[in-house]
């Protein structure tokens, strides 16, 4: 039984970590960190945890926590972890960061998109991007894991195999993503009020959303070169779920008869299966399959389907996740499982809740 | 490992049974019965179960199933089980019925409220009303359990201790209940369309809802006499959850100083604790506590709070459940656990999902 | 064409006043007051008004406004109007107050329930309670109208005729009310976030909600004596709408044959028609009719239905309104129409929007 | 006062026609046609119309209706009007068809996409595509107007000026559209149940949706050549509203200094203003503006914004409408106004309802 501490336990992602870790047989939570609710009972902040969590919230002294815990999850605003991380901490404990501080290898890209100075770029090289299905082996040996963003997890996994195998031209990639409102956090802000979100849909952060460079960097590794894409997030009147609808031009590939032609449905599906066929958490719906966010709600699954449009030569790829699970806390626990040699599904055997 | 069969596995309650039993360590599902989807893959009917359930749906031959299964759940329309149940079936297997067929002891009351003939009243006496926290011992030895209705579970548990101990006058009881739409089932009916339910609230079945006599019968056992109440259900634009707001006049009870007076908050709370203090699935919020359906969503919990209004001499009791879990499938599994001597929480350690 | 000023134009009730007055042929808005958005374009605060309103928000200098406007609407927090109202203002203009400052005749009751000192009780006697269907004649001659609360409008109108005619015992009255979230205002508060409200229902302010004494006072006028009731509000995951489900014991009335008996459906309906049969904005659904908030959304209608439960001797009355229209801005305009001698429906011929 | 008949008055689009025409000062409804509810009171089918509409539903005898009415709206399934339309009817009355029967000029394209035979292609040439802002003059003189589809109205208007002026390459156009559930109609189908739609988002009809050729045909007129695009509709858990997010590669245009470069924000905005600057129903939000469906709800407005992404050389155009108003009934009335020489806004001065 390892000891886990959470800094930022009272945000939605932190709360989902609590829900998942409560059912984990190899880890126990020893620290519910929350700057806003110090000394308040956690179950007062999250009524669903009444009688399940008796602890009170503690502050965010990560150095003290590092001596107590085997693993620390930081579900904190951008810049927090970078501002406090030290070699001492990493010597004492493993860190899984749900913020963006260590996701981008290039500090300049980070500072350009996040508009803050990075206070400890010295750990950027060591940090492993915790997209388990892509970087599983590196994660196993990591001390510091940068847990991917919610949009990015969904966007990257949906397109990665086709980029890697050259079936699509990555520079034609357009990601039109739709997210439930929990992705906006628990801050009391006017645009997130029920009456503003309900019966409404809108795009936001068009062409400037911070998840863009993260998608580009990871797909760039797949493509073997720099990639530039369009990414447009939308706010949907639902609590959970991300759907990414992705468009790209198919590239001609060599056919069995030696000619060049755009890939068939079978060829696309074969590529998906090559990469994900054995992945427990990725469910391939096959050609024509349209994932629905409701079918993955509460679970760590990624559902992926696609449709080829021969008229335009494009493929429409679609991926769905629960933004708080595979898009945040679930993937963080999956990373923890890898880092500590636990069974990868431990604590994550969460059947999707429907309806 | 016992074998469980579900007849009516493709309704919402049946689907929730599937979700819960998949995580149960002592039971496995051997029969996904569904008259509407025979020979179709279950995971085609419920996309959330893709890759988790590989079985196809089978018909509703309960006699055949009885020879295969240790326990049968019937999540079927009223009248189905009464029409097919035989002594042979009960000799071979245990039956947990999620319909109303065996909930009311008096066949005439059943026929009056349900407007159908009861085809096998001979089992009414044997059937145990599976409200676990009230009838735990009888359930342990039952062959046939009548799983309580969703509204009734919430309505009864919220008021039962106060009725039983004479703190309230049961004939003044008014239950104003609010339910999510999954309680209306998965039938394709116009009033349950998204556009009809969303942004809307209405009462329905006012003074004639079939759960009324069920509440009255059970509270009558508590009161030791016949009880007549008002029950008004409402349809709320949400998927899951029932909130029962219950009003009753407090009765004077003897005070420490020998006088008679309406009970204090402490006295009410003490009565609740006497009955539920050790119940895992009942969470007492105490005086002033207002349960929210979201805090129990996806779990088998019942949250109960109350408020005394000295100005009117009434108490307002409030109870919240997830209608598909404690109000249907969860309680059914809790009954199964009791009937087979499993740990009562087995398969039901479901932390509420928030948000 | 009269000139109307709004103080508090950027709350939800203020915004609904703007929407309604834009379609009014006898009034024009000359002042969009908003302490929070001074000098900002109104249409930046409410995007729906883009190109329909070109004005900028102004502050809340009511004395200046009183010299400019024929009528002032104050959609402001409790205490604001009482703190600034003067005889001079009332000499220059008419005032319709959407806050609670002048709703309760007894200043002590106000201060008990609202926990603030009343700064100008000298106007309490003059103020007319603007429940048009009950106080139409007084409203016509008023300088100062206290526009009723949203819950109270619905709760009072639904029960008033039966209280007035002695068909129900007012002390048995229980009002279980359900409201959409716009009733909570546009303040950025955590409990009103989308993720907290969506998929959730809860009671709040149980036995202490401030609309209680307002209902009691008005029904007391009908009953001819003091009345004490139970009132429980609930928050429903929808933007607009209030449904009040009201329970009361029927009182025996003299029957045609001279005997005493509880009233029949026809007798109840006759009483409703006596009071409301000619009211444009009240739609009587008749016995068994269950109003739905969606059927009145966006309109100034009050839909009322009822059901007699002979088993318990109680009647269940149900009323539905749009909380922002008949529960706030619509009724305010109806009051204005009466005060200025306009056609009562002017600006309020708003067919309900469905779905 | 002209006489209007509606065939298909009990679908959601028909019901919205009723709501709008009730407020129209030049037209009155003389026929509420509804095959499913013949002889039932219209207000029983739509409770919001209680006391506003006293008529009963009539059948769909269009020939009889044509002798009675000055204009007929057909809000009917595909194929209905084509199956009954005759020259006699058009001699007696004007027809505005909300179905797809006369939207596509090429009968083969119609039959390919709709999979039904077109029964009266002889009227295809005469029919005018009723996209008022584009075809205003032809509409004025039309006997038969094909009212555009909901998705198409939004998709075309958002991109048309930029296609027409050559600012974007139409073959790179990708339309990712999101619609509220009323677009799916009032049929009692399982996928449209509240519990299936709520808390869910999914794409559907990917690359095969029937609105695709309609968008292509109209944009083709703008481009002066055939155009092939990608169109992906999504179902969003809300009642009303369509948001179209459209992506296209910008084409270099001649700059003031004689060089070729991709257009600036100002140049794009200037083109939008050239086409829509004087249009009452089109509101240009300008560069960076992100329309929200809630801001147009209940109104006939189209809100359009855009963002240039210099990194990829693409433009993201966004348009929002209320699918039942500008996407159906509102535009149909706008067409009627043009055909009869009424003021174009008559009956359509509907301020958007918020929240």
XYZ file of C-alpha atoms in Angstrom, chain B residues 86-244:
159
model
C -44.130 -21.396 -10.456
C -43.118 -23.408 -7.440
C -40.692 -25.285 -9.692
C -38.875 -22.106 -10.496
C -38.548 -21.190 -6.850
C -37.262 -24.663 -6.037
C -34.457 -24.199 -8.540
C -33.463 -20.628 -7.998
C -33.971 -17.474 -5.998
C -35.932 -14.648 -7.579
C -35.556 -10.928 -7.034
C -38.374 -9.073 -8.734
C -37.881 -5.402 -9.575
C -41.494 -5.063 -10.674
C -44.414 -4.431 -8.349
C -45.917 -7.916 -8.575
C -45.092 -9.028 -5.040
C -44.729 -5.755 -3.199
C -48.289 -5.426 -1.910
C -49.600 -8.143 0.393
C -53.226 -7.487 -0.449
C -54.062 -8.709 -3.945
C -57.080 -6.443 -4.068
C -54.990 -3.343 -3.458
C -52.646 -4.491 -6.239
C -55.480 -4.972 -8.673
C -57.122 -1.675 -7.739
C -54.007 0.397 -8.305
C -52.407 -1.538 -11.158
C -55.615 -2.324 -13.048
C -54.468 -5.831 -13.918
C -55.344 -9.233 -12.544
C -52.730 -10.856 -10.333
C -51.981 -14.263 -11.823
C -50.209 -15.933 -8.906
C -51.318 -14.476 -5.603
C -50.287 -17.729 -3.908
C -46.738 -16.408 -3.616
C -47.709 -13.100 -2.052
C -47.443 -14.349 1.476
C -44.036 -15.863 0.993
C -42.566 -12.896 -0.835
C -40.348 -10.671 1.289
C -40.392 -6.928 0.770
C -36.740 -6.277 0.102
C -36.194 -3.000 1.894
C -32.940 -4.211 3.363
C -32.545 -1.726 6.199
C -36.030 -2.579 7.491
C -36.431 -6.255 6.620
C -32.872 -7.510 6.652
C -33.503 -10.749 8.541
C -36.450 -11.883 6.439
C -34.517 -11.153 3.262
C -31.696 -13.466 4.347
C -34.034 -16.441 4.218
C -36.195 -15.491 1.270
C -36.634 -17.383 -1.970
C -38.654 -14.555 -3.500
C -37.880 -10.910 -2.865
C -40.038 -8.036 -4.000
C -37.556 -5.265 -4.635
C -39.115 -1.956 -3.555
C -39.994 0.799 -5.994
C -37.713 3.766 -6.489
C -40.000 6.408 -5.018
C -41.022 4.093 -2.229
C -37.510 3.215 -1.119
C -36.712 6.870 -0.711
C -40.072 7.861 0.752
C -40.270 5.060 3.297
C -36.703 5.137 4.560
C -36.892 8.902 5.069
C -39.940 8.707 7.327
C -39.866 5.215 8.812
C -38.047 5.789 12.125
C -40.178 8.794 13.003
C -43.381 6.910 12.201
C -42.253 3.853 14.097
C -41.354 5.840 17.202
C -44.486 7.947 17.068
C -42.720 11.268 16.566
C -44.965 12.181 13.669
C -48.627 11.660 12.924
C -48.552 9.399 9.868
C -51.903 10.599 8.578
C -50.503 14.092 8.138
C -47.694 12.788 5.947
C -47.293 14.432 2.563
C -44.593 13.164 0.252
C -43.602 15.538 -2.537
C -41.157 13.563 -4.660
C -38.979 14.600 -7.581
C -37.444 12.116 -9.969
C -34.982 12.080 -12.823
C -36.258 10.835 -16.146
C -34.643 7.406 -16.159
C -37.437 6.388 -13.811
C -39.765 6.584 -16.797
C -37.922 3.798 -18.548
C -36.388 3.469 -21.993
C -39.634 3.298 -23.923
C -39.829 5.636 -26.907
C -42.665 7.830 -25.709
C -43.297 11.437 -26.671
C -43.431 12.815 -23.113
C -39.939 11.464 -22.458
C -38.300 13.105 -25.460
C -35.445 15.423 -24.635
C -37.245 18.529 -25.881
C -40.319 17.765 -23.783
C -38.452 17.109 -20.531
C -35.596 19.582 -20.759
C -36.268 23.011 -19.231
C -39.483 21.669 -17.710
C -40.888 20.406 -14.446
C -44.336 18.975 -13.833
C -46.258 16.827 -11.414
C -47.916 13.694 -12.738
C -50.045 10.863 -11.412
C -51.263 13.212 -8.701
C -53.062 11.234 -5.973
C -53.186 8.109 -8.160
C -49.547 7.062 -8.479
C -49.048 3.348 -7.867
C -46.291 3.790 -5.363
C -48.778 5.304 -2.921
C -50.194 2.051 -1.493
C -46.683 0.620 -1.221
C -45.565 3.520 0.956
C -48.760 3.283 2.973
C -48.414 -0.448 3.567
C -44.838 -0.247 4.794
C -45.339 2.808 6.948
C -48.445 1.110 8.287
C -46.267 -1.722 9.617
C -44.203 0.900 11.360
C -47.207 2.722 12.767
C -48.964 -0.467 13.761
C -52.103 0.635 11.967
C -53.368 1.617 8.544
C -51.928 4.833 7.166
C -53.158 7.105 4.399
C -50.847 9.655 2.862
C -50.473 12.066 -0.036
C -47.849 11.257 -2.593
C -47.056 13.481 -5.567
C -44.311 12.581 -8.028
C -42.664 15.150 -10.305
C -40.551 14.745 -13.413
C -37.251 16.655 -13.268
C -34.927 17.372 -16.223
C -32.076 15.154 -15.078
C -31.172 11.541 -15.786
C -30.919 10.112 -12.288
C -31.949 10.861 -8.764
C -34.949 11.048 -6.507
C -35.499 13.652 -3.850
C -38.408 13.145 -1.474
